[in-house]
Coordinates of C-alpha atoms in Angstrom, one line a residue:
Chain A
M1 CA 12.9 19.4 36.7
K2 CA 11.5 19.1 40.1
A3 CA 9.6 22.3 41.3
F4 CA 11.5 24.9 43.2
T5 CA 11.1 28.4 44.5
Y6 CA 13.3 31.2 43.3
E7 CA 14.8 34.4 44.9
R8 CA 17.2 37.0 43.7
A9 CA 19.8 37.6 46.5
T10 CA 20.5 41.1 47.6
S11 CA 23.8 40.7 49.5
P12 CA 26.3 38.0 50.0
A13 CA 25.3 37.4 53.6
A14 CA 21.7 37.4 52.8
A15 CA 22.3 34.9 50.1
A16 CA 24.4 32.7 52.4
A17 CA 21.4 32.8 55.1
A18 CA 18.9 31.9 52.4
A19 CA 21.1 29.1 50.9
A20 CA 21.6 27.7 54.4
K21 CA 18.1 26.3 54.7
P22 CA 17.5 22.7 53.9
G23 CA 17.0 22.1 50.2
A24 CA 18.4 25.5 49.1
K25 CA 21.1 26.0 46.6
F26 CA 22.9 29.0 45.1
I27 CA 22.7 29.4 41.3
A28 CA 25.2 31.5 39.3
G29 CA 26.2 30.4 35.8
G30 CA 24.0 27.4 36.3
T31 CA 25.6 25.3 33.5
N32 CA 26.4 22.5 35.8
L33 CA 23.5 22.7 38.2
L34 CA 20.8 23.1 35.6
D35 CA 22.1 20.0 33.6
L36 CA 21.9 18.0 36.8
M37 CA 18.4 19.2 37.9
K38 CA 17.2 18.2 34.4
L39 CA 18.3 14.7 35.3
Q40 CA 17.0 15.0 38.8
V41 CA 20.4 14.3 40.0
E42 CA 20.1 17.6 41.7
T43 CA 16.6 18.5 43.3
P44 CA 16.8 21.6 45.2
T45 CA 13.6 22.9 46.4
H46 CA 14.7 26.6 46.5
L47 CA 17.2 28.4 44.3
V48 CA 19.1 31.6 45.5
D49 CA 20.3 33.6 42.4
V50 CA 23.5 35.3 43.2
N51 CA 24.2 36.8 39.7
R52 CA 23.3 40.5 40.8
L53 CA 25.6 40.6 43.8
G54 CA 28.6 42.4 41.9
L55 CA 31.5 40.1 42.8
D56 CA 32.4 40.1 39.1
T57 CA 35.5 42.1 39.0
I58 CA 39.2 41.2 39.0
E59 CA 41.2 43.5 41.3
A60 CA 44.9 43.9 42.6
S61 CA 45.0 42.4 46.0
G62 CA 47.0 44.1 48.8
D63 CA 50.0 41.7 48.4
G64 CA 50.7 42.1 44.8
G65 CA 48.4 39.3 43.7
L66 CA 45.0 39.3 42.2
R67 CA 41.5 39.1 43.9
I68 CA 39.1 37.3 41.5
G69 CA 35.3 37.9 42.2
A70 CA 33.2 34.7 42.5
L71 CA 31.1 35.6 39.6
V72 CA 33.8 36.5 37.2
R73 CA 33.1 34.4 34.1
N74 CA 35.5 31.9 32.9
T75 CA 36.1 33.7 29.6
A76 CA 36.7 37.1 31.4
L77 CA 39.1 35.5 33.7
A78 CA 41.0 33.6 30.9
A79 CA 41.0 36.8 28.8
D80 CA 42.2 39.3 31.5
P81 CA 45.6 40.8 30.5
R82 CA 47.1 40.3 33.9
V83 CA 46.2 36.6 34.1
R84 CA 47.5 36.2 30.6
R85 CA 50.9 37.9 31.5
D86 CA 51.3 36.6 35.0
Y87 CA 49.2 33.5 35.5
G88 CA 49.4 31.9 32.1
V89 CA 48.8 28.4 33.4
L90 CA 45.4 29.6 34.8
S91 CA 44.4 31.2 31.5
R92 CA 45.4 28.1 29.5
A93 CA 43.6 25.8 31.9
L94 CA 40.4 27.8 31.6
L95 CA 40.6 27.8 27.8
S96 CA 41.0 24.1 27.7
G97 CA 37.6 23.5 29.5
A98 CA 34.2 23.3 28.0
S99 CA 33.1 25.4 25.0
G100 CA 33.0 29.1 24.2
Q101 CA 29.3 29.3 25.1
L102 CA 29.8 27.6 28.5
R103 CA 32.9 29.6 29.3
N104 CA 30.8 32.9 28.8
K105 CA 28.4 31.7 31.4
A106 CA 30.3 29.5 33.9
T107 CA 31.8 31.4 37.0
T108 CA 35.0 31.2 39.1
A109 CA 33.2 30.0 42.1
G110 CA 30.9 27.6 40.1
N111 CA 34.0 26.1 38.3
L112 CA 35.3 25.1 41.8
L113 CA 32.1 23.6 42.8
Q114 CA 31.6 21.5 39.7
R115 CA 30.2 18.0 40.3
T116 CA 31.9 14.9 39.2
R117 CA 31.3 13.6 35.6
C118 CA 31.4 10.0 36.8
P119 CA 28.7 8.1 34.7
Y120 CA 27.2 6.5 37.7
F121 CA 26.7 9.8 39.5
Y122 CA 24.6 10.9 36.4
D123 CA 22.6 7.7 36.0
T124 CA 19.8 7.9 38.7
N125 CA 19.2 4.1 38.1
Q126 CA 22.6 3.2 39.5
P127 CA 23.9 3.2 43.1
C128 CA 26.2 6.2 43.9
N129 CA 27.3 7.1 47.3
K130 CA 27.8 10.7 46.3
R131 CA 24.3 11.1 44.9
K132 CA 22.6 8.9 47.4
P133 CA 24.6 8.2 50.5
G134 CA 24.9 4.6 51.5
S135 CA 23.6 3.3 48.0
G136 CA 26.9 1.8 47.1
C137 CA 29.5 2.6 44.3
A138 CA 28.7 1.1 40.8
A139 CA 31.8 2.7 39.3
I140 CA 34.1 0.2 41.4
G141 CA 34.0 -2.9 39.3
G142 CA 32.3 -0.8 36.6
Y143 CA 33.3 1.4 33.7
S144 CA 36.1 3.2 35.2
R145 CA 38.4 4.3 32.4
A146 CA 37.9 8.0 33.3
L147 CA 37.9 7.9 37.0
A148 CA 40.3 8.4 39.7
V149 CA 43.6 6.4 40.4
I150 CA 44.8 8.0 43.6
G151 CA 43.1 9.2 46.9
T152 CA 40.1 6.8 46.2
S153 CA 38.1 5.0 48.7
A154 CA 36.0 1.9 49.0
D155 CA 33.0 4.2 48.6
C156 CA 34.0 6.4 45.7
I157 CA 36.5 6.6 42.7
A158 CA 35.1 9.8 41.3
T159 CA 37.3 12.7 39.9
H160 CA 36.9 16.4 40.1
P161 CA 36.4 17.7 36.6
S162 CA 37.8 21.1 36.7
D163 CA 40.8 22.3 34.8
M164 CA 40.8 25.7 36.4
A165 CA 41.0 24.3 39.8
V166 CA 44.2 22.3 38.9
A167 CA 45.9 25.5 37.7
M168 CA 44.7 27.3 40.9
R169 CA 46.2 24.5 43.0
A170 CA 49.7 24.9 41.1
L171 CA 49.4 28.7 41.9
D172 CA 48.5 28.3 45.7
A173 CA 45.2 30.2 45.3
T174 CA 43.0 31.0 48.3
V175 CA 39.1 30.6 48.4
E176 CA 37.4 33.5 50.4
T177 CA 33.9 33.0 51.6
V178 CA 31.1 34.5 53.8
D179 CA 28.5 32.8 55.9
A180 CA 25.1 33.6 57.0
S181 CA 26.2 35.7 60.0
G182 CA 28.4 37.7 57.7
K183 CA 31.8 36.2 58.9
S184 CA 34.3 35.6 56.2
R185 CA 37.2 33.2 56.1
A186 CA 39.9 32.1 53.8
I187 CA 40.5 28.6 52.9
P188 CA 43.8 27.5 50.9
I189 CA 43.0 25.7 47.8
A190 CA 44.7 22.7 49.0
D191 CA 42.2 22.3 51.8
F192 CA 39.2 23.3 49.8
H193 CA 38.3 20.0 47.9
R194 CA 38.3 16.9 49.9
L195 CA 39.1 13.3 49.4
P196 CA 36.0 11.1 49.2
G197 CA 36.7 8.9 52.4
N198 CA 33.3 7.4 53.7
T199 CA 31.4 10.6 53.0
P200 CA 32.0 11.3 49.2
W201 CA 28.9 13.5 49.0
I202 CA 30.8 16.1 51.0
E203 CA 33.1 17.6 48.3
T204 CA 34.5 20.8 49.8
A205 CA 35.3 22.5 53.2
L206 CA 32.3 24.7 52.8
Q207 CA 29.6 24.8 55.5
P208 CA 26.0 24.8 54.5
G209 CA 25.2 28.1 53.2
E210 CA 28.7 29.2 53.1
M211 CA 29.3 31.3 50.0
I212 CA 32.4 31.7 48.0
T213 CA 33.0 35.6 47.5
S214 CA 36.3 35.6 45.8
V215 CA 39.5 33.6 44.9
T216 CA 42.9 35.3 45.5
L217 CA 46.1 34.5 43.7
P218 CA 49.4 35.3 45.4
R219 CA 51.9 37.7 43.7
P220 CA 53.1 36.2 40.4
V221 CA 55.7 33.5 40.9
G222 CA 57.4 34.1 37.4
G223 CA 58.6 31.1 35.4
T224 CA 57.2 29.2 32.3
H225 CA 53.5 28.4 32.5
I226 CA 52.1 25.2 30.7
Y227 CA 48.8 23.5 30.9
R228 CA 48.7 20.2 29.0
K229 CA 45.4 18.4 28.8
V230 CA 45.3 14.9 27.4
R231 CA 41.7 13.8 26.1
D232 CA 39.8 11.7 23.9
R233 CA 39.2 14.5 21.3
A234 CA 41.0 17.7 20.6
S235 CA 38.4 20.1 22.0
Y236 CA 35.3 20.2 24.4
A237 CA 36.2 17.1 26.4
F238 CA 37.1 16.4 30.0
A239 CA 40.7 15.4 30.8
T240 CA 41.7 11.9 30.9
I241 CA 44.7 13.6 32.7
S242 CA 46.2 17.0 32.8
V243 CA 49.2 18.6 34.1
A244 CA 49.5 22.3 35.3
A245 CA 53.1 23.3 35.4
V246 CA 55.0 26.3 36.5
L247 CA 58.6 25.7 35.4
R248 CA 61.7 27.7 36.6
P249 CA 59.7 30.0 38.9
D250 CA 61.6 33.0 40.4
Q251 CA 62.0 31.2 43.7
G252 CA 61.9 27.5 44.8
T253 CA 61.2 24.3 42.8
P254 CA 59.1 23.9 39.9
R255 CA 55.3 23.3 40.5
F256 CA 53.0 20.4 39.2
A257 CA 49.5 19.8 39.7
F258 CA 47.3 17.2 38.0
G259 CA 43.8 16.9 36.9
G260 CA 41.8 13.7 36.1
L261 CA 43.6 11.6 38.8
A262 CA 41.5 12.2 41.9
H263 CA 38.6 13.6 43.8
K264 CA 40.6 17.0 44.0
P265 CA 43.3 18.6 42.1
W266 CA 46.2 16.5 42.8
R267 CA 49.6 18.0 43.8
V268 CA 52.4 16.6 46.0
E269 CA 54.9 19.2 46.9
A270 CA 57.5 16.7 47.9
A271 CA 57.6 15.3 44.3
E272 CA 58.6 18.8 42.9
T273 CA 62.2 18.3 44.0
Q274 CA 62.7 15.3 41.7
R275 CA 64.7 16.1 38.7
D276 CA 63.0 14.3 35.8
A277 CA 59.5 13.1 34.7
K278 CA 60.1 9.7 35.9
G279 CA 61.0 10.7 39.5
I280 CA 58.2 13.3 39.6
A281 CA 55.6 10.9 38.5
A282 CA 56.5 8.2 40.8
A283 CA 56.5 10.5 43.9
A284 CA 53.4 12.2 42.9
L285 CA 51.5 8.9 42.2
A286 CA 53.0 6.8 45.3
G287 CA 50.2 4.8 46.8
A288 CA 48.1 5.0 43.5
T289 CA 45.3 2.3 43.4
P290 CA 44.3 2.2 39.8
T291 CA 41.6 -0.1 38.2
A292 CA 42.4 -2.4 35.3
Q293 CA 40.7 0.1 33.1
N294 CA 42.4 3.3 34.2
A295 CA 45.8 1.9 35.0
Y296 CA 46.9 3.6 31.7
K297 CA 46.9 6.9 33.5
I298 CA 50.0 6.1 35.6
P299 CA 52.3 5.8 32.5
L300 CA 50.5 8.7 30.8
V301 CA 51.3 11.1 33.7
E302 CA 54.9 10.3 33.3
R303 CA 54.9 10.7 29.5
T304 CA 52.8 13.9 29.7
L305 CA 55.3 15.3 32.2
A306 CA 58.1 14.4 29.9
S307 CA 56.5 16.3 27.2
V308 CA 55.8 19.3 29.3
L309 CA 59.4 19.4 30.7
A310 CA 60.6 19.3 26.9
E311 CA 58.3 22.0 25.9
G312 CA 59.5 24.1 29.0
A313 CA 63.1 23.5 28.1
A314 CA 62.5 24.8 24.6
A315 CA 60.6 27.8 25.6
Chain B
M1 CA -0.6 32.3 26.8
N2 CA -1.7 33.4 23.5
D3 CA -0.7 30.7 21.1
T4 CA -1.9 32.3 17.8
H5 CA -0.1 35.8 17.7
G6 CA 1.8 36.4 14.6
F7 CA 1.6 32.7 13.6
T8 CA 0.1 31.0 10.6
L9 CA -1.4 27.6 11.5
T10 CA 1.0 24.7 10.6
R11 CA -0.3 21.1 10.0
R12 CA 1.3 20.1 13.4
G13 CA -0.1 23.0 15.2
A14 CA -3.6 22.1 13.8
L15 CA -3.3 18.5 14.9
V16 CA -2.0 19.5 18.4
G17 CA -4.6 22.3 18.8
G18 CA -7.4 19.9 17.6
A19 CA -6.4 17.2 19.9
A20 CA -6.3 19.7 22.9
A21 CA -9.7 21.1 22.0
A22 CA -11.2 17.7 21.6
S23 CA -9.9 16.5 25.1
A24 CA -10.7 19.8 26.8
G25 CA -14.5 19.4 25.9
A26 CA -14.5 16.1 27.7
L27 CA -12.7 17.3 30.8
P28 CA -14.6 18.7 33.9
A29 CA -13.9 22.5 34.5
E30 CA -11.6 22.0 37.6
A31 CA -9.3 19.6 35.6
Q32 CA -8.7 22.3 33.1
T33 CA -7.9 24.7 35.7
L34 CA -5.5 22.3 37.3
T35 CA -3.5 21.5 34.2
K36 CA -2.9 25.1 33.8
E37 CA -1.7 25.7 37.4
S38 CA 2.0 25.9 38.1
P39 CA 3.1 24.0 41.2
T40 CA 5.5 26.9 42.3
P41 CA 4.8 30.6 42.4
T42 CA 5.6 32.2 39.1
V43 CA 8.3 34.9 38.9
P44 CA 7.9 38.2 36.8
V45 CA 10.7 38.9 34.4
A46 CA 11.5 41.6 32.0
F47 CA 14.1 41.6 29.1
T48 CA 14.5 42.8 25.6
V49 CA 14.7 40.2 22.8
N50 CA 15.9 41.5 19.6
G51 CA 15.5 45.2 20.7
K52 CA 11.8 44.5 21.9
R53 CA 10.9 44.7 25.5
R54 CA 9.1 41.6 26.7
E55 CA 7.6 41.0 30.0
L56 CA 6.6 37.3 31.1
D57 CA 5.3 35.7 34.3
L58 CA 7.1 32.4 34.5
D59 CA 7.6 29.1 36.3
P60 CA 11.2 29.3 37.7
R61 CA 11.9 26.2 35.9
V62 CA 11.5 27.7 32.5
T63 CA 14.7 27.9 30.6
L64 CA 15.6 30.9 28.5
L65 CA 15.4 28.7 25.5
D66 CA 11.8 27.5 26.4
A67 CA 10.8 31.1 27.1
L68 CA 11.9 32.2 23.8
R69 CA 10.3 29.1 21.9
E70 CA 7.3 28.4 23.8
H71 CA 6.4 31.7 25.3
L72 CA 7.6 34.2 22.7
H73 CA 7.3 31.9 19.6
L74 CA 10.7 32.7 18.5
I75 CA 11.4 29.1 17.2
G76 CA 14.8 29.9 15.3
S77 CA 16.6 28.9 18.5
K78 CA 16.7 25.1 18.5
K79 CA 16.5 22.5 21.1
G80 CA 19.0 19.7 20.4
C81 CA 20.3 18.0 23.5
D82 CA 18.9 20.4 26.1
H83 CA 22.1 20.0 28.1
G84 CA 24.6 22.4 26.6
Q85 CA 26.4 19.8 24.6
C86 CA 25.2 20.7 21.0
G87 CA 25.0 24.4 20.8
A88 CA 21.8 24.4 18.7
C89 CA 20.2 26.8 21.3
T90 CA 23.0 29.4 21.0
V91 CA 21.8 33.1 21.7
M92 CA 23.6 36.1 22.7
V93 CA 23.0 37.9 26.0
D94 CA 24.4 41.3 26.1
G95 CA 26.4 40.3 23.1
K96 CA 27.9 37.3 24.5
R97 CA 27.1 33.8 23.1
I98 CA 25.6 31.2 25.6
N99 CA 23.5 28.0 25.7
S100 CA 20.0 29.4 26.2
C101 CA 19.0 25.8 27.4
L102 CA 21.2 25.9 30.5
T103 CA 20.0 29.0 31.9
L104 CA 16.8 30.1 33.6
A105 CA 14.7 32.7 31.9
V106 CA 13.9 34.5 35.4
M107 CA 17.7 34.9 35.7
H108 CA 17.9 37.3 32.8
D109 CA 15.9 40.2 34.2
G110 CA 16.9 43.4 32.3
D111 CA 19.3 41.6 29.8
A112 CA 19.4 42.2 26.1
I113 CA 18.9 38.9 24.2
T114 CA 19.5 38.5 20.6
T115 CA 18.3 35.4 18.7
I116 CA 18.7 34.2 15.0
E117 CA 15.4 36.1 14.3
G118 CA 17.2 39.5 15.4
L119 CA 20.4 39.0 13.3
G120 CA 18.9 39.2 9.9
T121 CA 15.5 38.7 7.9
P122 CA 14.9 36.6 4.8
D123 CA 14.9 40.0 2.8
K124 CA 17.9 41.3 4.7
L125 CA 20.4 38.5 5.7
H126 CA 23.1 39.2 8.1
P127 CA 26.4 38.6 6.3
M128 CA 27.0 35.3 8.2
Q129 CA 23.5 34.0 7.1
A130 CA 24.3 35.1 3.5
A131 CA 27.7 33.3 3.7
F132 CA 26.1 30.1 5.2
V133 CA 23.9 30.1 2.1
R134 CA 26.7 30.8 -0.3
H135 CA 28.9 28.2 1.1
D136 CA 26.2 25.5 1.8
G137 CA 27.1 25.6 5.4
Y138 CA 24.4 23.2 6.4
Q139 CA 22.5 20.1 5.3
C140 CA 19.3 19.4 7.3
G141 CA 19.7 23.0 8.8
Y142 CA 18.7 22.1 12.4
C143 CA 22.1 23.2 14.0
T144 CA 22.3 26.3 11.5
P145 CA 20.8 29.0 13.7
G146 CA 23.1 28.1 16.6
Q147 CA 26.0 27.7 14.3
I148 CA 25.5 31.2 13.0
M149 CA 24.9 32.9 16.2
A150 CA 28.0 31.2 17.6
S151 CA 30.1 32.2 14.5
V152 CA 29.1 35.9 14.8
A153 CA 29.8 36.1 18.4
M154 CA 33.0 34.0 18.0
L155 CA 34.4 36.5 15.5
Q156 CA 33.7 39.3 18.1
E157 CA 35.6 37.5 20.6
I158 CA 38.6 37.2 18.5
K159 CA 38.2 40.9 17.6
D160 CA 38.0 41.6 21.4
G161 CA 41.3 39.8 21.9
V162 CA 40.0 36.7 23.8
P163 CA 42.6 34.0 23.3
S164 CA 41.9 30.3 22.9
Y165 CA 43.6 27.1 23.9
V166 CA 45.4 26.9 20.5
S167 CA 46.6 30.4 20.5
A168 CA 50.3 30.1 20.5
D169 CA 51.1 33.4 22.3
L170 CA 48.6 34.0 25.1
T171 CA 49.6 37.8 25.2
A172 CA 49.3 38.4 21.4
K173 CA 46.2 39.4 19.5
P174 CA 44.5 36.2 18.4
R175 CA 44.3 35.6 14.7
V176 CA 41.5 34.2 12.6
D177 CA 42.8 30.9 11.0
G178 CA 41.4 27.6 10.5
Q179 CA 42.7 26.0 13.7
E180 CA 41.4 29.0 15.9
V181 CA 38.0 28.9 14.2
R182 CA 37.6 25.0 14.7
E183 CA 38.7 25.2 18.4
R184 CA 36.4 28.1 19.1
M185 CA 33.3 26.5 17.4
S186 CA 33.8 23.1 19.2
G187 CA 30.6 23.8 21.2
N188 CA 28.5 23.5 18.1
I189 CA 27.7 20.0 16.7
C190 CA 26.6 19.4 13.1
R191 CA 25.1 16.0 12.9
C192 CA 25.3 16.2 9.1
A193 CA 29.0 17.2 9.4
A194 CA 28.8 20.3 7.2
Y195 CA 31.9 21.5 9.1
S196 CA 34.2 22.2 6.3
N197 CA 31.6 24.6 4.5
I198 CA 30.7 26.3 7.9
V199 CA 34.4 27.1 8.3
A200 CA 34.6 28.4 4.8
A201 CA 31.5 30.6 5.5
I202 CA 33.0 32.0 8.6
G203 CA 36.3 32.6 6.7
D204 CA 34.3 34.5 4.0
V205 CA 32.9 36.8 6.6
A206 CA 36.2 37.2 8.3
G207 CA 38.0 38.1 4.9
E208 CA 40.3 35.0 5.4
D209 CA 40.6 31.8 3.3
L210 CA 40.3 29.1 5.9
A211 CA 40.1 26.1 3.6

């Protein structure tokens, strides 16, 4: 690890001010950041430890939903009785990710801010526009089996690795933040993660130093909740593709969000009026640009959707 | 750092110590000071380890695993991959299992840490340690401290009602069965593949036949 200085933050606004300085980063669970620091993919010069700021409770929000503190650990969120009862797709998505040890440490905000698992991002000997802007993309034309099939650019075909974020996208969550001046704002999850475009190193709507304080879920939408993750081994592996589904909600059409397909959790609301897996998959993946190695994801989405719909019909 | 407290000298220790002493004699005084200097300000941290209060002044880069092994000489927790993939470094912090390689020691001020040394002793084994011995839940033994720490904390998670990805009903109390145990132990790798005996040992402690 490169040397860095360390401070324990005393308030969210003070943390935001400290992290706004060049070279500074927040550390919460640390499970992704320290991994990358050991490889010198991340080389912060200052770490702002936010673990003692509270922000670790799950409370009822004013409008019948839930406000999840940024520092609520993944295990605690997945095990919360209200989440298990009313937002099952979120609980399942969290439990499908990482290992028991990692879920005990990883936080809600940190999960949203995970970096990609693209092998070329991890290998500092390879060009990567995300790690080193302007250096090129070794994944395009390289080993791309696990990488994105839609929303890609000529500069980056990385995927966002989170399962939790995919469920939050299906649930229309909102990310709440505070900046150095103490000003707070709310960002709909649909606008939180960005597509790579020609600036793949800018992954979210956050400004420098802006800190996530909580994630809110709207009032429960009812319905049958399913999170189906397809991966190379049965446990402790990233998704090749995943489907977060809310079937037969109390109001409106069913909801489908997808992981493993893009630089952000992928959801196309217009596809949700289609009546079968074929139609939903075709509408959600219109304009996809897979590589020869990851073209398998296109039929896999349709087949996984068919399986999810069958499971939902039997529930 | 006092390298000798509570330790009998091992062959490896004698070789390393001997080499260091030999080269130290050949170095000018400034160079010796320089090698001991930390490039960043150290940070004080105090936590309890196995019930005992410990105070350290650490380079912030020191992981909890390295603090335990290199500074406190609790070498039961193992460094396998050092990236959270193998689980050999599993310890409990405030009763919850974590990968001690993926957290900084200075982040744990005030925490209560339990390592394999705090779980049982050779004279008075923890029931999980005894079960691993009884069922041959290891071959080389390198992953074993992590497997045992993870097993004990995992059974507590089931007791506390934490569901898993394979729990059929999210709202029901989770059961101890083979499928649940395998899913919940997926963060611990055994390169010797003693998995079936590890599952048997866990079942023994939980009072279930998981074969």
